[in-house]
Amino acid sequence: MSYKIIADDNLKFKHFVPLKRQNINYILKAAFWLNYSSALLNGYFALVNNKPSIEQIINQDLLSTAKSLTKLTVNLVYQKTIKFRTVSIEQKILYYQKCGQLKSLLTNRQLIKNQYQHIKQLLKTVKTAQAFTSH
């Protein structure tokens, strides 16, 4: 199409955030769903890092996230009910992040495994095609 692509350090990008997105509820939802989505990338990370067992990675992440969420929940309940301290925004965000990650791992185990197998097969096909065409 004859387009040319350039890079120019003088270009400026402005990102406008609508007022309705500038509140804690929106930030907490975003924290939840961003971490929910990131758990879906486990299969990709496993392949990129040459990890042989997606099942093992999912189980490790699941256990780690569940432990961390349990510990965080106990600390927040203790902080709020025993110490009568308010929960900070950072603590709330971390809580929502862990909840999103845990929900995704529990809900999408099979999907993550299927994606992993699909990508693995695609990579094998590409390598085979490259080997075939390089001779």
Tab-separated table of N, CA, C and O in Angstrom, residues 3-115:
chain	number	residue	atom	x	y	z
A	3	TYR	N	2.709	2.636	2.255
A	3	TYR	CA	2.836	3.440	3.464
A	3	TYR	C	4.260	3.356	3.980
A	3	TYR	O	4.934	2.342	3.799
A	4	LYS	N	4.698	4.413	4.627
A	4	LYS	CA	6.008	4.404	5.271
A	4	LYS	C	5.791	4.541	6.775
A	4	LYS	O	4.933	5.297	7.215
A	5	ILE	N	6.580	3.824	7.521
A	5	ILE	CA	6.488	3.880	8.981
A	5	ILE	C	7.748	4.552	9.507
A	5	ILE	O	8.858	4.220	9.080
A	6	ILE	N	7.546	5.513	10.393
A	6	ILE	CA	8.691	6.199	10.982
A	6	ILE	C	8.555	6.219	12.496
A	6	ILE	O	7.462	6.055	13.041
A	7	ALA	N	9.655	6.429	13.154
A	7	ALA	CA	9.663	6.644	14.600
A	7	ALA	C	10.224	8.043	14.829
A	7	ALA	O	11.202	8.436	14.199
A	8	ASP	N	9.599	8.777	15.702
A	8	ASP	CA	10.046	10.146	15.964
A	8	ASP	C	9.872	10.431	17.446
A	8	ASP	O	8.745	10.402	17.966
A	9	ASP	N	10.952	10.691	18.136
A	9	ASP	CA	10.904	10.968	19.578
A	9	ASP	C	10.167	12.261	19.916
A	9	ASP	O	9.811	12.507	21.065
A	10	ASN	N	9.923	13.095	18.926
A	10	ASN	CA	9.217	14.348	19.162
A	10	ASN	C	7.698	14.174	19.195
A	10	ASN	O	6.980	15.086	19.591
A	11	LEU	N	7.226	13.013	18.730
A	11	LEU	CA	5.791	12.769	18.762
A	11	LEU	C	5.332	12.629	20.213
A	11	LEU	O	6.018	12.056	21.046
A	12	LYS	N	4.164	13.147	20.490
A	12	LYS	CA	3.622	13.080	21.843
A	12	LYS	C	2.294	12.341	21.806
A	12	LYS	O	1.496	12.507	20.893
A	13	PHE	N	2.080	11.549	22.810
A	13	PHE	CA	0.840	10.782	22.931
A	13	PHE	C	0.135	11.241	24.197
A	13	PHE	O	0.740	11.290	25.268
A	14	LYS	N	-1.118	11.587	24.080
A	14	LYS	CA	-1.904	11.974	25.249
A	14	LYS	C	-3.027	10.974	25.423
A	14	LYS	O	-3.747	10.666	24.477
A	15	HIS	N	-3.126	10.471	26.613
A	15	HIS	CA	-4.174	9.501	26.935
A	15	HIS	C	-5.144	10.175	27.895
A	15	HIS	O	-4.771	10.546	29.003
A	16	PHE	N	-6.368	10.328	27.457
A	16	PHE	CA	-7.375	10.977	28.290
A	16	PHE	C	-8.212	9.910	28.980
A	16	PHE	O	-8.729	9.002	28.336
A	17	VAL	N	-8.327	10.035	30.275
A	17	VAL	CA	-9.133	9.098	31.053
A	17	VAL	C	-10.432	9.810	31.416
A	17	VAL	O	-10.413	10.851	32.087
A	18	PRO	N	-11.561	9.273	30.949
A	18	PRO	CA	-12.846	9.910	31.266
A	18	PRO	C	-13.064	9.988	32.776
A	18	PRO	O	-12.604	9.126	33.536
A	19	LEU	N	-13.771	10.999	33.190
A	19	LEU	CA	-14.026	11.234	34.608
A	19	LEU	C	-14.670	10.019	35.284
A	19	LEU	O	-14.332	9.695	36.421
A	20	LYS	N	-15.551	9.315	34.573
A	20	LYS	CA	-16.231	8.172	35.191
A	20	LYS	C	-15.265	7.027	35.506
A	20	LYS	O	-15.588	6.136	36.272
A	21	ARG	N	-14.068	7.050	34.921
A	21	ARG	CA	-13.063	6.021	35.209
A	21	ARG	C	-12.084	6.463	36.300
A	21	ARG	O	-11.186	5.703	36.646
A	22	GLN	N	-12.250	7.633	36.796
A	22	GLN	CA	-11.320	8.155	37.791
A	22	GLN	C	-11.888	7.974	39.196
A	22	GLN	O	-12.089	8.931	39.940
A	23	ASN	N	-12.134	6.712	39.555
A	23	ASN	CA	-12.634	6.426	40.904
A	23	ASN	C	-12.139	5.070	41.352
A	23	ASN	O	-11.700	4.240	40.548
A	24	ILE	N	-12.201	4.826	42.628
A	24	ILE	CA	-11.640	3.606	43.203
A	24	ILE	C	-12.373	2.354	42.725
A	24	ILE	O	-11.747	1.321	42.506
A	25	ASN	N	-13.681	2.428	42.546
A	25	ASN	CA	-14.415	1.242	42.082
A	25	ASN	C	-13.943	0.796	40.701
A	25	ASN	O	-13.791	-0.398	40.448
A	26	TYR	N	-13.719	1.734	39.819
A	26	TYR	CA	-13.224	1.398	38.485
A	26	TYR	C	-11.825	0.788	38.576
A	26	TYR	O	-11.522	-0.204	37.911
A	27	ILE	N	-10.977	1.374	39.402
A	27	ILE	CA	-9.605	0.874	39.566
A	27	ILE	C	-9.611	-0.548	40.138
A	27	ILE	O	-8.859	-1.410	39.692
A	28	LEU	N	-10.484	-0.807	41.107
A	28	LEU	CA	-10.565	-2.150	41.692
A	28	LEU	C	-11.050	-3.175	40.660
A	28	LEU	O	-10.514	-4.282	40.581
A	29	LYS	N	-12.047	-2.807	39.868
A	29	LYS	CA	-12.519	-3.711	38.812
A	29	LYS	C	-11.414	-3.969	37.791
A	29	LYS	O	-11.225	-5.099	37.332
A	30	ALA	N	-10.704	-2.919	37.431
A	30	ALA	CA	-9.604	-3.067	36.470
A	30	ALA	C	-8.518	-3.980	37.040
A	30	ALA	O	-7.985	-4.839	36.327
A	31	ALA	N	-8.194	-3.819	38.320
A	31	ALA	CA	-7.184	-4.671	38.964
A	31	ALA	C	-7.618	-6.136	38.905
A	31	ALA	O	-6.814	-7.031	38.608
A	32	PHE	N	-8.885	-6.397	39.186
A	32	PHE	CA	-9.422	-7.753	39.154
A	32	PHE	C	-9.297	-8.340	37.749
A	32	PHE	O	-8.719	-9.411	37.543
A	33	TRP	N	-9.836	-7.631	36.754
A	33	TRP	CA	-9.913	-8.180	35.401
A	33	TRP	C	-8.569	-8.227	34.698
A	33	TRP	O	-8.326	-9.119	33.869
A	34	LEU	N	-7.664	-7.312	34.997
A	34	LEU	CA	-6.324	-7.388	34.407
A	34	LEU	C	-5.593	-8.633	34.887
A	34	LEU	O	-4.915	-9.311	34.113
A	35	ASN	N	-5.730	-8.950	36.163
A	35	ASN	CA	-5.084	-10.146	36.694
A	35	ASN	C	-5.813	-11.412	36.266
A	35	ASN	O	-5.195	-12.462	36.083
A	36	TYR	N	-7.117	-11.323	36.100
A	36	TYR	CA	-7.882	-12.449	35.563
A	36	TYR	C	-7.337	-12.787	34.171
A	36	TYR	O	-7.055	-13.934	33.860
A	37	SER	N	-7.164	-11.766	33.348
A	37	SER	CA	-6.666	-11.968	31.979
A	37	SER	C	-5.231	-12.465	31.959
A	37	SER	O	-4.876	-13.298	31.131
A	38	SER	N	-4.407	-11.928	32.839
A	38	SER	CA	-2.990	-12.304	32.802
A	38	SER	C	-2.797	-13.789	33.113
A	38	SER	O	-1.886	-14.416	32.581
A	39	ALA	N	-3.661	-14.359	33.923
A	39	ALA	CA	-3.552	-15.794	34.225
A	39	ALA	C	-3.788	-16.627	32.971
A	39	ALA	O	-3.266	-17.738	32.848
A	40	LEU	N	-4.532	-16.096	32.017
A	40	LEU	CA	-4.794	-16.818	30.778
A	40	LEU	C	-3.545	-16.924	29.900
A	40	LEU	O	-3.510	-17.698	28.948
A	41	LEU	N	-2.525	-16.160	30.222
A	41	LEU	CA	-1.284	-16.189	29.453
A	41	LEU	C	-0.295	-17.231	29.963
A	41	LEU	O	0.811	-17.350	29.434
A	42	ASN	N	-0.667	-17.994	30.981
A	42	ASN	CA	0.241	-18.991	31.559
A	42	ASN	C	0.805	-19.953	30.520
A	42	ASN	O	1.969	-20.317	30.578
A	43	GLY	N	-0.027	-20.377	29.584
A	43	GLY	CA	0.434	-21.290	28.549
A	43	GLY	C	1.528	-20.680	27.687
A	43	GLY	O	2.504	-21.343	27.338
A	44	TYR	N	1.381	-19.415	27.362
A	44	TYR	CA	2.396	-18.726	26.571
A	44	TYR	C	3.702	-18.614	27.351
A	44	TYR	O	4.776	-18.869	26.827
A	45	PHE	N	3.598	-18.216	28.627
A	45	PHE	CA	4.797	-18.078	29.456
A	45	PHE	C	5.516	-19.416	29.597
A	45	PHE	O	6.738	-19.482	29.567
A	46	ALA	N	4.741	-20.481	29.741
A	46	ALA	CA	5.329	-21.815	29.870
A	46	ALA	C	6.127	-22.174	28.622
A	46	ALA	O	7.246	-22.687	28.723
A	47	LEU	N	5.577	-21.900	27.460
A	47	LEU	CA	6.271	-22.226	26.208
A	47	LEU	C	7.501	-21.350	25.993
A	47	LEU	O	8.550	-21.827	25.598
A	48	VAL	N	7.362	-20.065	26.268
A	48	VAL	CA	8.485	-19.143	26.096
A	48	VAL	C	9.644	-19.521	27.020
A	48	VAL	O	10.807	-19.416	26.645
A	49	ASN	N	9.320	-19.990	28.221
A	49	ASN	CA	10.349	-20.344	29.198
A	49	ASN	C	10.686	-21.835	29.194
A	49	ASN	O	11.310	-22.328	30.131
A	50	ASN	N	10.256	-22.533	28.153
A	50	ASN	CA	10.546	-23.966	27.987
A	50	ASN	C	10.160	-24.816	29.189
A	50	ASN	O	10.893	-25.700	29.607
A	51	LYS	N	9.010	-24.532	29.745
A	51	LYS	CA	8.500	-25.332	30.860
A	51	LYS	C	7.701	-26.500	30.277
A	51	LYS	O	6.784	-26.286	29.490
A	52	PRO	N	8.039	-27.710	30.663
A	52	PRO	CA	7.393	-28.871	30.039
A	52	PRO	C	5.967	-29.146	30.501
A	52	PRO	O	5.178	-29.707	29.767
A	53	SER	N	5.610	-28.747	31.706
A	53	SER	CA	4.314	-29.147	32.243
A	53	SER	C	3.434	-27.945	32.589
A	53	SER	O	3.664	-27.279	33.592
A	54	ILE	N	2.439	-27.708	31.767
A	54	ILE	CA	1.503	-26.615	32.048
A	54	ILE	C	0.692	-26.931	33.295
A	54	ILE	O	0.355	-26.047	34.065
A	55	GLU	N	0.396	-28.205	33.494
A	55	GLU	CA	-0.351	-28.632	34.688
A	55	GLU	C	0.392	-28.227	35.960
A	55	GLU	O	-0.191	-27.702	36.895
A	56	GLN	N	1.690	-28.455	35.972
A	56	GLN	CA	2.516	-28.098	37.136
A	56	GLN	C	2.519	-26.585	37.355
A	56	GLN	O	2.403	-26.116	38.484
A	57	ILE	N	2.612	-25.829	36.288
A	57	ILE	CA	2.626	-24.367	36.399
A	57	ILE	C	1.290	-23.863	36.938
A	57	ILE	O	1.248	-23.023	37.833
A	58	ILE	N	0.196	-24.390	36.407
A	58	ILE	CA	-1.128	-23.986	36.884
A	58	ILE	C	-1.278	-24.323	38.364
A	58	ILE	O	-1.733	-23.491	39.158
A	59	ASN	N	-0.875	-25.524	38.747
A	59	ASN	CA	-0.990	-25.937	40.154
A	59	ASN	C	-0.138	-25.070	41.069
A	59	ASN	O	-0.582	-24.679	42.151
A	60	GLN	N	1.089	-24.763	40.637
A	60	GLN	CA	1.958	-23.889	41.440
A	60	GLN	C	1.355	-22.497	41.586
A	60	GLN	O	1.331	-21.933	42.684
A	61	ASP	N	0.876	-21.940	40.477
A	61	ASP	CA	0.260	-20.607	40.520
A	61	ASP	C	-1.001	-20.610	41.379
A	61	ASP	O	-1.254	-19.670	42.126
A	62	LEU	N	-1.785	-21.667	41.250
A	62	LEU	CA	-3.019	-21.790	42.022
A	62	LEU	C	-2.714	-21.836	43.512
A	62	LEU	O	-3.317	-21.104	44.304
A	63	LEU	N	-1.772	-22.673	43.894
A	63	LEU	CA	-1.400	-22.798	45.306
A	63	LEU	C	-0.808	-21.499	45.841
A	63	LEU	O	-1.192	-21.022	46.914
A	64	SER	N	0.089	-20.914	45.070
A	64	SER	CA	0.734	-19.661	45.479
A	64	SER	C	-0.287	-18.535	45.636
A	64	SER	O	-0.268	-17.788	46.627
A	65	THR	N	-1.192	-18.419	44.683
A	65	THR	CA	-2.212	-17.359	44.726
A	65	THR	C	-3.181	-17.588	45.881
A	65	THR	O	-3.534	-16.645	46.592
A	66	ALA	N	-3.591	-18.829	46.086
A	66	ALA	CA	-4.519	-19.141	47.182
A	66	ALA	C	-3.874	-18.846	48.541
A	66	ALA	O	-4.515	-18.254	49.425
A	67	LYS	N	-2.612	-19.225	48.703
A	67	LYS	CA	-1.896	-18.941	49.960
A	67	LYS	C	-1.791	-17.442	50.190
A	67	LYS	O	-2.053	-16.947	51.274
A	68	SER	N	-1.390	-16.743	49.151
A	68	SER	CA	-1.191	-15.307	49.277
A	68	SER	C	-2.508	-14.582	49.550
A	68	SER	O	-2.566	-13.659	50.368
A	69	LEU	N	-3.587	-15.019	48.893
A	69	LEU	CA	-4.898	-14.406	49.124
A	69	LEU	C	-5.405	-14.712	50.533
A	69	LEU	O	-5.962	-13.842	51.200
A	70	THR	N	-5.188	-15.921	50.996
A	70	THR	CA	-5.597	-16.296	52.359
A	70	THR	C	-4.854	-15.453	53.388
A	70	THR	O	-5.463	-14.899	54.308
A	71	LYS	N	-3.544	-15.352	53.223
A	71	LYS	CA	-2.729	-14.556	54.146
A	71	LYS	C	-3.161	-13.084	54.125
A	71	LYS	O	-3.320	-12.459	55.174
A	72	LEU	N	-3.378	-12.561	52.935
A	72	LEU	CA	-3.805	-11.168	52.791
A	72	LEU	C	-5.168	-10.946	53.454
A	72	LEU	O	-5.364	-9.961	54.170
A	73	THR	N	-6.094	-11.861	53.232
A	73	THR	CA	-7.436	-11.744	53.820
A	73	THR	C	-7.371	-11.755	55.339
A	73	THR	O	-7.999	-10.925	56.004
A	74	VAL	N	-6.607	-12.684	55.902
A	74	VAL	CA	-6.455	-12.761	57.362
A	74	VAL	C	-5.858	-11.459	57.886
A	74	VAL	O	-6.345	-10.895	58.878
A	75	ASN	N	-4.841	-10.959	57.222
A	75	ASN	CA	-4.206	-9.704	57.661
A	75	ASN	C	-5.170	-8.523	57.582
A	75	ASN	O	-5.198	-7.671	58.485
A	76	LEU	N	-5.958	-8.465	56.524
A	76	LEU	CA	-6.908	-7.352	56.380
A	76	LEU	C	-8.021	-7.424	57.426
A	76	LEU	O	-8.414	-6.400	57.985
A	77	VAL	N	-8.516	-8.624	57.679
A	77	VAL	CA	-9.555	-8.780	58.707
A	77	VAL	C	-8.986	-8.399	60.070
A	77	VAL	O	-9.630	-7.676	60.838
A	78	TYR	N	-7.795	-8.866	60.376
A	78	TYR	CA	-7.137	-8.532	61.639
A	78	TYR	C	-6.937	-7.019	61.749
A	78	TYR	O	-7.254	-6.411	62.774
A	79	GLN	N	-6.428	-6.440	60.689
A	79	GLN	CA	-6.168	-4.995	60.666
A	79	GLN	C	-7.446	-4.199	60.918
A	79	GLN	O	-7.456	-3.242	61.686
A	80	LYS	N	-8.525	-4.612	60.282
A	80	LYS	CA	-9.773	-3.847	60.355
A	80	LYS	C	-10.539	-4.111	61.653
A	80	LYS	O	-11.075	-3.178	62.255
A	81	THR	N	-10.610	-5.377	62.092
A	81	THR	CA	-11.454	-5.698	63.248
A	81	THR	C	-10.726	-5.648	64.580
A	81	THR	O	-11.326	-5.287	65.589
A	82	ILE	N	-9.449	-5.997	64.608
A	82	ILE	CA	-8.704	-6.018	65.868
A	82	ILE	C	-7.959	-4.700	66.087
A	82	ILE	O	-7.996	-4.126	67.171
A	83	LYS	N	-7.300	-4.248	65.070
A	83	LYS	CA	-6.496	-3.024	65.176
A	83	LYS	C	-7.293	-1.764	64.860
A	83	LYS	O	-6.817	-0.660	65.095
A	84	PHE	N	-8.497	-1.923	64.296
A	84	PHE	CA	-9.368	-0.803	63.919
A	84	PHE	C	-8.666	0.192	62.982
A	84	PHE	O	-8.861	1.391	63.068
A	85	ARG	N	-7.856	-0.360	62.086
A	85	ARG	CA	-7.194	0.466	61.077
A	85	ARG	C	-7.924	0.305	59.752
A	85	ARG	O	-8.399	-0.769	59.430
A	86	THR	N	-7.964	1.380	58.990
A	86	THR	CA	-8.623	1.295	57.682
A	86	THR	C	-7.718	0.565	56.691
A	86	THR	O	-6.495	0.574	56.823
A	87	VAL	N	-8.349	-0.036	55.729
A	87	VAL	CA	-7.627	-0.737	54.674
A	87	VAL	C	-7.228	0.290	53.619
A	87	VAL	O	-8.064	1.078	53.169
A	88	SER	N	-5.959	0.286	53.251
A	88	SER	CA	-5.482	1.277	52.273
A	88	SER	C	-5.942	0.901	50.862
A	88	SER	O	-6.303	-0.248	50.586
A	89	ILE	N	-5.891	1.869	49.987
A	89	ILE	CA	-6.246	1.641	48.590
A	89	ILE	C	-5.305	0.596	47.980
A	89	ILE	O	-5.741	-0.293	47.245
A	90	GLU	N	-4.023	0.680	48.308
A	90	GLU	CA	-3.046	-0.287	47.797
A	90	GLU	C	-3.393	-1.705	48.231
A	90	GLU	O	-3.291	-2.647	47.441
A	91	GLN	N	-3.830	-1.866	49.489
A	91	GLN	CA	-4.214	-3.189	49.981
A	91	GLN	C	-5.463	-3.702	49.267
A	91	GLN	O	-5.553	-4.881	48.933
A	92	LYS	N	-6.414	-2.802	49.024
A	92	LYS	CA	-7.627	-3.200	48.301
A	92	LYS	C	-7.285	-3.636	46.882
A	92	LYS	O	-7.810	-4.635	46.391
A	93	ILE	N	-6.421	-2.888	46.225
A	93	ILE	CA	-6.022	-3.227	44.858
A	93	ILE	C	-5.347	-4.597	44.841
A	93	ILE	O	-5.670	-5.443	44.000
A	94	LEU	N	-4.431	-4.823	45.769
A	94	LEU	CA	-3.750	-6.111	45.844
A	94	LEU	C	-4.744	-7.242	46.081
A	94	LEU	O	-4.658	-8.301	45.455
A	95	TYR	N	-5.721	-7.014	46.935
A	95	TYR	CA	-6.752	-8.014	47.213
A	95	TYR	C	-7.538	-8.342	45.932
A	95	TYR	O	-7.734	-9.506	45.591
A	96	TYR	N	-7.955	-7.325	45.209
A	96	TYR	CA	-8.703	-7.539	43.968
A	96	TYR	C	-7.846	-8.233	42.901
A	96	TYR	O	-8.339	-9.058	42.137
A	97	GLN	N	-6.562	-7.879	42.849
A	97	GLN	CA	-5.658	-8.543	41.909
A	97	GLN	C	-5.598	-10.040	42.186
A	97	GLN	O	-5.722	-10.861	41.271
A	98	LYS	N	-5.408	-10.391	43.445
A	98	LYS	CA	-5.313	-11.807	43.825
A	98	LYS	C	-6.628	-12.537	43.574
A	98	LYS	O	-6.629	-13.683	43.131
A	99	CYS	N	-7.742	-11.874	43.843
A	99	CYS	CA	-9.051	-12.485	43.585
A	99	CYS	C	-9.236	-12.763	42.092
A	99	CYS	O	-9.722	-13.838	41.709
A	100	GLY	N	-8.858	-11.824	41.252
A	100	GLY	CA	-8.973	-12.009	39.810
A	100	GLY	C	-8.105	-13.144	39.320
A	100	GLY	O	-8.540	-13.978	38.515
A	101	GLN	N	-6.889	-13.209	39.819
A	101	GLN	CA	-5.968	-14.268	39.414
A	101	GLN	C	-6.485	-15.637	39.847
A	101	GLN	O	-6.500	-16.585	39.061
A	102	LEU	N	-6.940	-15.737	41.092
A	102	LEU	CA	-7.446	-17.010	41.604
A	102	LEU	C	-8.689	-17.460	40.835
A	102	LEU	O	-8.796	-18.618	40.434
A	103	LYS	N	-9.608	-16.541	40.626
A	103	LYS	CA	-10.830	-16.889	39.881
A	103	LYS	C	-10.493	-17.395	38.487
A	103	LYS	O	-11.047	-18.394	38.017
A	104	SER	N	-9.568	-16.720	37.819
A	104	SER	CA	-9.191	-17.130	36.467
A	104	SER	C	-8.560	-18.516	36.461
A	104	SER	O	-8.877	-19.352	35.617
A	105	LEU	N	-7.659	-18.769	37.407
A	105	LEU	CA	-7.005	-20.077	37.462
A	105	LEU	C	-8.010	-21.188	37.749
A	105	LEU	O	-7.922	-22.274	37.174
A	106	LEU	N	-8.956	-20.924	38.621
A	106	LEU	CA	-9.964	-21.931	38.949
A	106	LEU	C	-10.948	-22.148	37.796
A	106	LEU	O	-11.349	-23.275	37.511
A	107	THR	N	-11.318	-21.080	37.149
A	107	THR	CA	-12.327	-21.134	36.094
A	107	THR	C	-11.768	-21.625	34.759
A	107	THR	O	-12.473	-22.280	34.001
A	108	ASN	N	-10.515	-21.302	34.496
A	108	ASN	CA	-9.980	-21.493	33.152
A	108	ASN	C	-8.863	-22.527	33.034
A	108	ASN	O	-8.111	-22.514	32.065
A	109	ARG	N	-8.758	-23.420	33.992
A	109	ARG	CA	-7.682	-24.429	33.953
A	109	ARG	C	-7.635	-25.158	32.611
A	109	ARG	O	-6.593	-25.262	31.980
A	110	GLN	N	-8.774	-25.667	32.190
A	110	GLN	CA	-8.809	-26.451	30.954
A	110	GLN	C	-8.514	-25.579	29.738
A	110	GLN	O	-7.810	-25.995	28.823
A	111	LEU	N	-9.031	-24.368	29.725
A	111	LEU	CA	-8.765	-23.447	28.625
A	111	LEU	C	-7.269	-23.169	28.510
A	111	LEU	O	-6.705	-23.185	27.408
A	112	ILE	N	-6.613	-22.924	29.631
A	112	ILE	CA	-5.163	-22.651	29.632
A	112	ILE	C	-4.408	-23.867	29.099
A	112	ILE	O	-3.496	-23.730	28.279
A	113	LYS	N	-4.802	-25.057	29.534
A	113	LYS	CA	-4.155	-26.286	29.049
A	113	LYS	C	-4.371	-26.450	27.544
A	113	LYS	O	-3.444	-26.800	26.814
A	114	ASN	N	-5.588	-26.204	27.091
A	114	ASN	CA	-5.892	-26.333	25.666
A	114	ASN	C	-5.094	-25.330	24.830
A	114	ASN	O	-4.578	-25.668	23.760
A	115	GLN	N	-5.009	-24.097	25.310
A	115	GLN	CA	-4.232	-23.076	24.601
A	115	GLN	C	-2.772	-23.508	24.510
A	115	GLN	O	-2.133	-23.361	23.466
